[in-house]
């Protein structure tokens, strides 16, 4: 009875903890494009200048800088900064970033996202950069549409765009300046957040154990007694970390998961089942 009570409490706790979580974050303070939280890749797009790390926000930290944007009148929406992060196991994706540039850089940028790596969609309003001072960074925070939820190929980018007023040419940040492709831009404090997918408390009554042969996993494979559809593995924070489907006597490899306790759920004959495992 105590075991059943503990199991229900664990599931309830996992559900309550469903709050916005940082999936990946970059602050560039170490002078690299490695995220300081999570995993992902960062790239400059469509520029000819060599990226570098300069003063950020706050000024004691660093930012990621590049130049060599398209010439006047061409290439709107093709050059800037890109970040690719898997959102698998998360919903309600949001992206925030700080951006600034030199006087001759493009005043207008657009945030775009993709769920397949090839088709890009605008999200949020056109970004207007009106200051080049150290304290004059422009902060952007956009909620991404739901099609980016639980997506392994999610990526976001900030690209320079033509002035919304004429949509034919770039406008410089500086009020008395003229746009120049050599104008430099910099970004800092890039954060991608989401809400972890977790088990619902209402599912507890539907759970049935013993569809897994061995719950103490000494190897990297889970062996199943029967065919199980829509297999999902949750960590003890309620976060979805693995999914798949298996047939009778098949195994599911979990070599990428660290040691610890997990809850495995699935569907057998249209009924939800669940079992707790310990990976050693």
Coordinates of C-alpha atoms in Angstrom, one line a residue:
X1 CA 0.0 0.0 0.0
X2 CA 2.9 2.4 0.9
X3 CA 4.5 1.7 -2.6
X4 CA 1.2 2.6 -4.4
X5 CA 0.9 5.8 -2.3
X6 CA 4.5 6.8 -3.0
X7 CA 4.0 6.2 -6.7
X8 CA 0.8 8.4 -6.8
X9 CA 2.6 11.1 -4.9
X10 CA 5.5 11.0 -7.4
X11 CA 3.2 11.4 -10.3
X12 CA 1.2 14.2 -8.6
X13 CA 4.5 16.1 -7.8
X14 CA 5.7 15.7 -11.4
X15 CA 2.5 17.2 -12.7
X16 CA 2.5 20.2 -10.2
X17 CA 6.1 21.0 -11.3
X18 CA 4.9 21.8 -14.9
X19 CA 6.3 25.3 -15.2
X20 CA 8.4 27.1 -17.8
X21 CA 11.8 25.6 -18.0
X22 CA 14.9 26.9 -19.8
X23 CA 15.6 24.4 -22.6
X24 CA 18.7 26.1 -23.9
X25 CA 20.5 29.4 -23.1
X26 CA 23.5 31.3 -24.5
X27 CA 25.2 34.3 -22.8
X28 CA 28.6 34.0 -24.7
X29 CA 30.5 35.0 -21.5
X30 CA 33.0 32.1 -22.1
X31 CA 33.8 33.4 -25.6
X32 CA 32.2 30.4 -27.3
X33 CA 28.9 29.6 -29.0
X34 CA 28.3 26.7 -26.5
X35 CA 25.0 27.1 -24.6
X36 CA 25.4 27.6 -20.8
X37 CA 22.2 25.7 -20.3
X38 CA 21.0 22.7 -22.3
X39 CA 22.2 21.8 -25.7
X40 CA 21.9 23.3 -29.2
X41 CA 23.9 25.0 -32.0
X42 CA 24.4 28.6 -32.9
X43 CA 25.4 29.9 -36.3
X44 CA 25.7 33.1 -38.2
X45 CA 23.7 33.2 -41.5
X46 CA 24.4 34.9 -44.8
X47 CA 27.1 37.2 -43.6
X48 CA 30.7 37.6 -44.7
X49 CA 32.3 39.0 -41.5
X50 CA 34.0 36.8 -39.0
X51 CA 32.0 36.4 -35.8
X52 CA 33.7 37.6 -32.6
X53 CA 32.9 38.1 -28.9
X54 CA 32.6 41.7 -27.6
X55 CA 31.0 43.6 -24.7
X56 CA 27.5 42.4 -24.0
X57 CA 24.6 43.2 -21.6
X58 CA 25.5 43.6 -18.8
X59 CA 28.7 45.2 -20.1
X60 CA 30.8 43.0 -17.8
X61 CA 29.8 40.0 -19.9
X62 CA 30.2 39.2 -23.6
X63 CA 27.9 39.2 -26.7
X64 CA 28.2 37.5 -30.1
X65 CA 29.0 40.0 -32.9
X66 CA 29.2 39.7 -36.7
X67 CA 29.2 42.0 -39.8
X68 CA 29.2 41.7 -43.6
X69 CA 25.4 41.8 -44.1
X70 CA 23.8 42.0 -47.6
X71 CA 24.3 45.1 -49.7
X72 CA 21.6 47.7 -49.9
X73 CA 18.4 46.6 -51.6
X74 CA 19.1 42.8 -51.6
X75 CA 18.9 39.8 -49.4
X76 CA 16.2 40.9 -47.0
X77 CA 15.5 38.1 -44.4
X78 CA 18.6 36.1 -45.2
X79 CA 21.3 37.2 -42.9
X80 CA 21.7 37.2 -39.1
X81 CA 22.0 34.8 -36.2
X82 CA 20.5 31.3 -35.9
X83 CA 19.9 28.9 -33.0
X84 CA 18.8 25.2 -33.3
X85 CA 17.4 23.4 -30.3
X86 CA 15.2 20.3 -30.0
X87 CA 12.0 21.0 -28.2
X88 CA 11.1 17.3 -27.7
X89 CA 9.3 16.9 -24.4
X90 CA 8.2 20.6 -24.2
X91 CA 5.2 22.7 -25.2
X92 CA 4.6 26.4 -25.0
X93 CA 7.9 27.4 -26.5
X94 CA 9.1 31.0 -26.1
X95 CA 12.3 32.7 -27.3
X96 CA 14.0 35.8 -25.8
X97 CA 17.1 37.7 -27.0
X98 CA 18.8 41.0 -26.7
X99 CA 20.1 42.7 -29.8
X100 CA 22.0 45.9 -30.8
X101 CA 24.3 47.2 -33.5
X102 CA 26.5 50.0 -34.8
X103 CA 25.1 53.2 -36.4
X104 CA 25.3 51.8 -40.0
X105 CA 23.8 48.4 -39.2
X106 CA 20.2 47.5 -40.1
X107 CA 17.6 49.1 -37.9
X108 CA 15.1 46.3 -38.6
X109 CA 15.3 42.6 -37.8
X110 CA 12.7 39.8 -37.8
X111 CA 12.5 36.7 -35.7
X112 CA 11.7 33.6 -37.7
X113 CA 11.3 29.9 -36.7
X114 CA 11.3 26.6 -38.5
X115 CA 10.1 23.1 -37.5
X116 CA 11.7 21.3 -40.5
X117 CA 14.9 23.2 -41.1
X118 CA 13.8 24.6 -44.5
X119 CA 10.6 26.5 -44.2
X120 CA 10.9 29.7 -42.1
X121 CA 7.9 31.6 -40.6
X122 CA 7.9 35.1 -39.1
X123 CA 7.0 35.3 -35.4
X124 CA 6.3 38.5 -33.6
X125 CA 6.5 42.1 -35.0
X126 CA 9.4 43.5 -36.9
X127 CA 12.1 44.4 -34.4
X128 CA 13.2 48.0 -34.3
X129 CA 16.7 48.8 -33.0
X130 CA 16.8 52.5 -32.1
X131 CA 20.0 52.8 -30.0
X132 CA 23.6 51.8 -30.3
X133 CA 24.6 52.7 -26.8
X134 CA 25.9 50.1 -24.3
X135 CA 22.7 50.5 -22.3
X136 CA 20.4 50.7 -25.3
X137 CA 19.9 47.1 -26.1
X138 CA 16.6 46.0 -27.6
X139 CA 15.0 43.1 -25.8
X140 CA 12.7 40.7 -27.7
X141 CA 10.5 38.0 -26.3
X142 CA 8.1 36.0 -28.6
X143 CA 5.8 33.0 -28.0
X144 CA 6.3 30.5 -30.7
X145 CA 3.2 28.9 -32.3
X146 CA 2.1 25.4 -31.1
X147 CA 3.5 23.6 -34.2
X148 CA 7.0 24.1 -32.6
X149 CA 6.0 21.9 -29.6
X150 CA 7.9 18.6 -29.1
X151 CA 9.9 19.2 -32.3
X152 CA 13.4 17.8 -32.9
X153 CA 14.1 20.1 -35.8
X154 CA 13.1 23.4 -34.2
X155 CA 15.3 26.4 -34.9
X156 CA 15.0 30.2 -34.6
X157 CA 16.8 33.0 -36.3
X158 CA 17.0 36.8 -36.2
X159 CA 17.6 38.2 -39.7
X160 CA 18.0 41.8 -41.1
X161 CA 15.0 43.0 -43.1
X162 CA 14.1 46.0 -45.3
X163 CA 12.4 49.0 -43.7
X164 CA 8.7 48.2 -43.2
X165 CA 7.9 51.6 -44.6
X166 CA 9.1 50.9 -48.2
X167 CA 10.1 47.2 -48.1
X168 CA 12.8 47.8 -50.7
X169 CA 15.8 48.9 -48.7
X170 CA 17.5 48.7 -45.3
X171 CA 17.5 51.6 -42.9
X172 CA 20.4 52.4 -40.6
X173 CA 20.1 52.3 -36.9
X174 CA 21.7 55.8 -36.5
X175 CA 19.2 58.6 -37.3
X176 CA 21.8 60.5 -39.4
X177 CA 23.6 57.4 -40.7
X178 CA 23.4 55.5 -44.0
X179 CA 23.1 51.8 -44.1
X180 CA 26.3 49.9 -44.8
X181 CA 26.8 46.1 -45.1
X182 CA 29.8 46.5 -42.9
X183 CA 27.7 47.6 -40.0
X184 CA 28.1 45.2 -37.1
X185 CA 25.3 43.6 -35.1
X186 CA 25.5 41.7 -31.8
X187 CA 23.1 39.4 -29.8
X188 CA 23.2 38.3 -26.2
X189 CA 21.2 36.4 -23.6
X190 CA 19.4 34.1 -25.9
X191 CA 16.9 31.9 -24.1
X192 CA 14.6 29.2 -25.4
X193 CA 12.0 28.1 -22.8
X194 CA 9.1 25.7 -22.6
X195 CA 6.8 23.7 -20.4
X196 CA 7.8 20.1 -19.8
X197 CA 5.3 17.5 -20.9
X198 CA 4.3 15.4 -17.9
X199 CA 1.9 12.8 -16.8
X200 CA -1.6 13.9 -15.7
X201 CA -2.8 13.0 -12.2
X202 CA -6.0 11.7 -13.7
X203 CA -4.0 9.0 -15.5
X204 CA -3.0 7.3 -12.2
X205 CA -6.2 5.2 -11.9
X206 CA -5.6 3.8 -15.4
X207 CA -2.1 2.5 -14.7
X208 CA -1.2 -1.2 -14.9
X209 CA 2.2 -2.6 -14.0
X210 CA 4.3 -5.6 -15.1
X211 CA 4.5 -5.1 -18.9
X212 CA 8.3 -4.6 -18.5
X213 CA 10.3 -7.8 -17.9
X214 CA 13.0 -6.3 -15.6
X215 CA 12.5 -3.0 -13.8
X216 CA 16.2 -2.8 -12.6
X217 CA 18.0 -1.9 -15.8
X218 CA 21.7 -3.0 -15.6
X219 CA 22.2 -2.7 -19.4
X220 CA 21.0 0.0 -21.8
X221 CA 17.9 -1.8 -22.9
X222 CA 14.3 -2.2 -21.5
X223 CA 12.7 -5.5 -22.4
X224 CA 9.0 -5.7 -22.8
X225 CA 6.7 -8.7 -22.1
X226 CA 4.1 -7.6 -24.7
X227 CA 3.5 -5.2 -27.6
X228 CA 3.2 -1.6 -26.3
X229 CA 2.3 1.4 -28.4
X230 CA 3.2 5.0 -27.8
X231 CA 5.9 4.2 -25.2
X232 CA 7.0 7.3 -23.3
X233 CA 9.7 7.6 -20.6
X234 CA 9.5 10.4 -18.1
X235 CA 12.1 11.4 -15.6
X236 CA 11.0 12.1 -12.0
X237 CA 10.4 15.8 -12.8
X238 CA 7.7 14.7 -15.2
X239 CA 9.8 15.6 -18.3
X240 CA 9.4 13.4 -21.4
X241 CA 12.9 12.1 -22.3
X242 CA 12.2 9.2 -24.7
X243 CA 9.5 7.7 -26.8
X244 CA 8.8 4.8 -29.2
X245 CA 6.8 1.6 -29.7
X246 CA 7.8 -2.0 -29.2
X247 CA 6.5 -5.5 -30.1
X248 CA 6.5 -8.6 -27.8
X249 CA 10.0 -9.4 -26.5
X250 CA 11.5 -6.4 -28.2
X251 CA 13.8 -3.9 -26.4
X252 CA 14.0 -0.2 -26.2
X253 CA 17.5 1.3 -26.0
X254 CA 18.0 4.0 -23.3
X255 CA 21.8 4.3 -23.5
X256 CA 21.5 8.1 -23.7
X257 CA 19.6 8.4 -20.4
X258 CA 21.6 8.9 -17.2
X259 CA 21.3 6.6 -14.2
X260 CA 18.2 7.1 -12.1
X261 CA 14.5 6.4 -11.7
X262 CA 12.1 6.8 -14.6
X263 CA 8.4 6.1 -15.3
X264 CA 7.6 4.2 -18.5
X265 CA 4.1 4.6 -19.9
X266 CA 2.4 3.1 -23.0
X267 CA -0.8 1.8 -24.5
X268 CA -1.8 -1.9 -24.5
X269 CA -5.2 -2.8 -26.0
X270 CA -6.3 0.8 -25.9
X271 CA -5.5 1.1 -22.1
X272 CA -2.8 3.2 -20.5
X273 CA -0.2 1.3 -18.6
X274 CA 2.8 2.5 -16.6
X275 CA 5.7 1.0 -14.6
X276 CA 8.6 2.5 -12.7
X277 CA 12.2 1.5 -13.6
X278 CA 15.6 2.1 -12.2
X279 CA 18.5 2.5 -14.5
X280 CA 21.8 1.5 -12.9

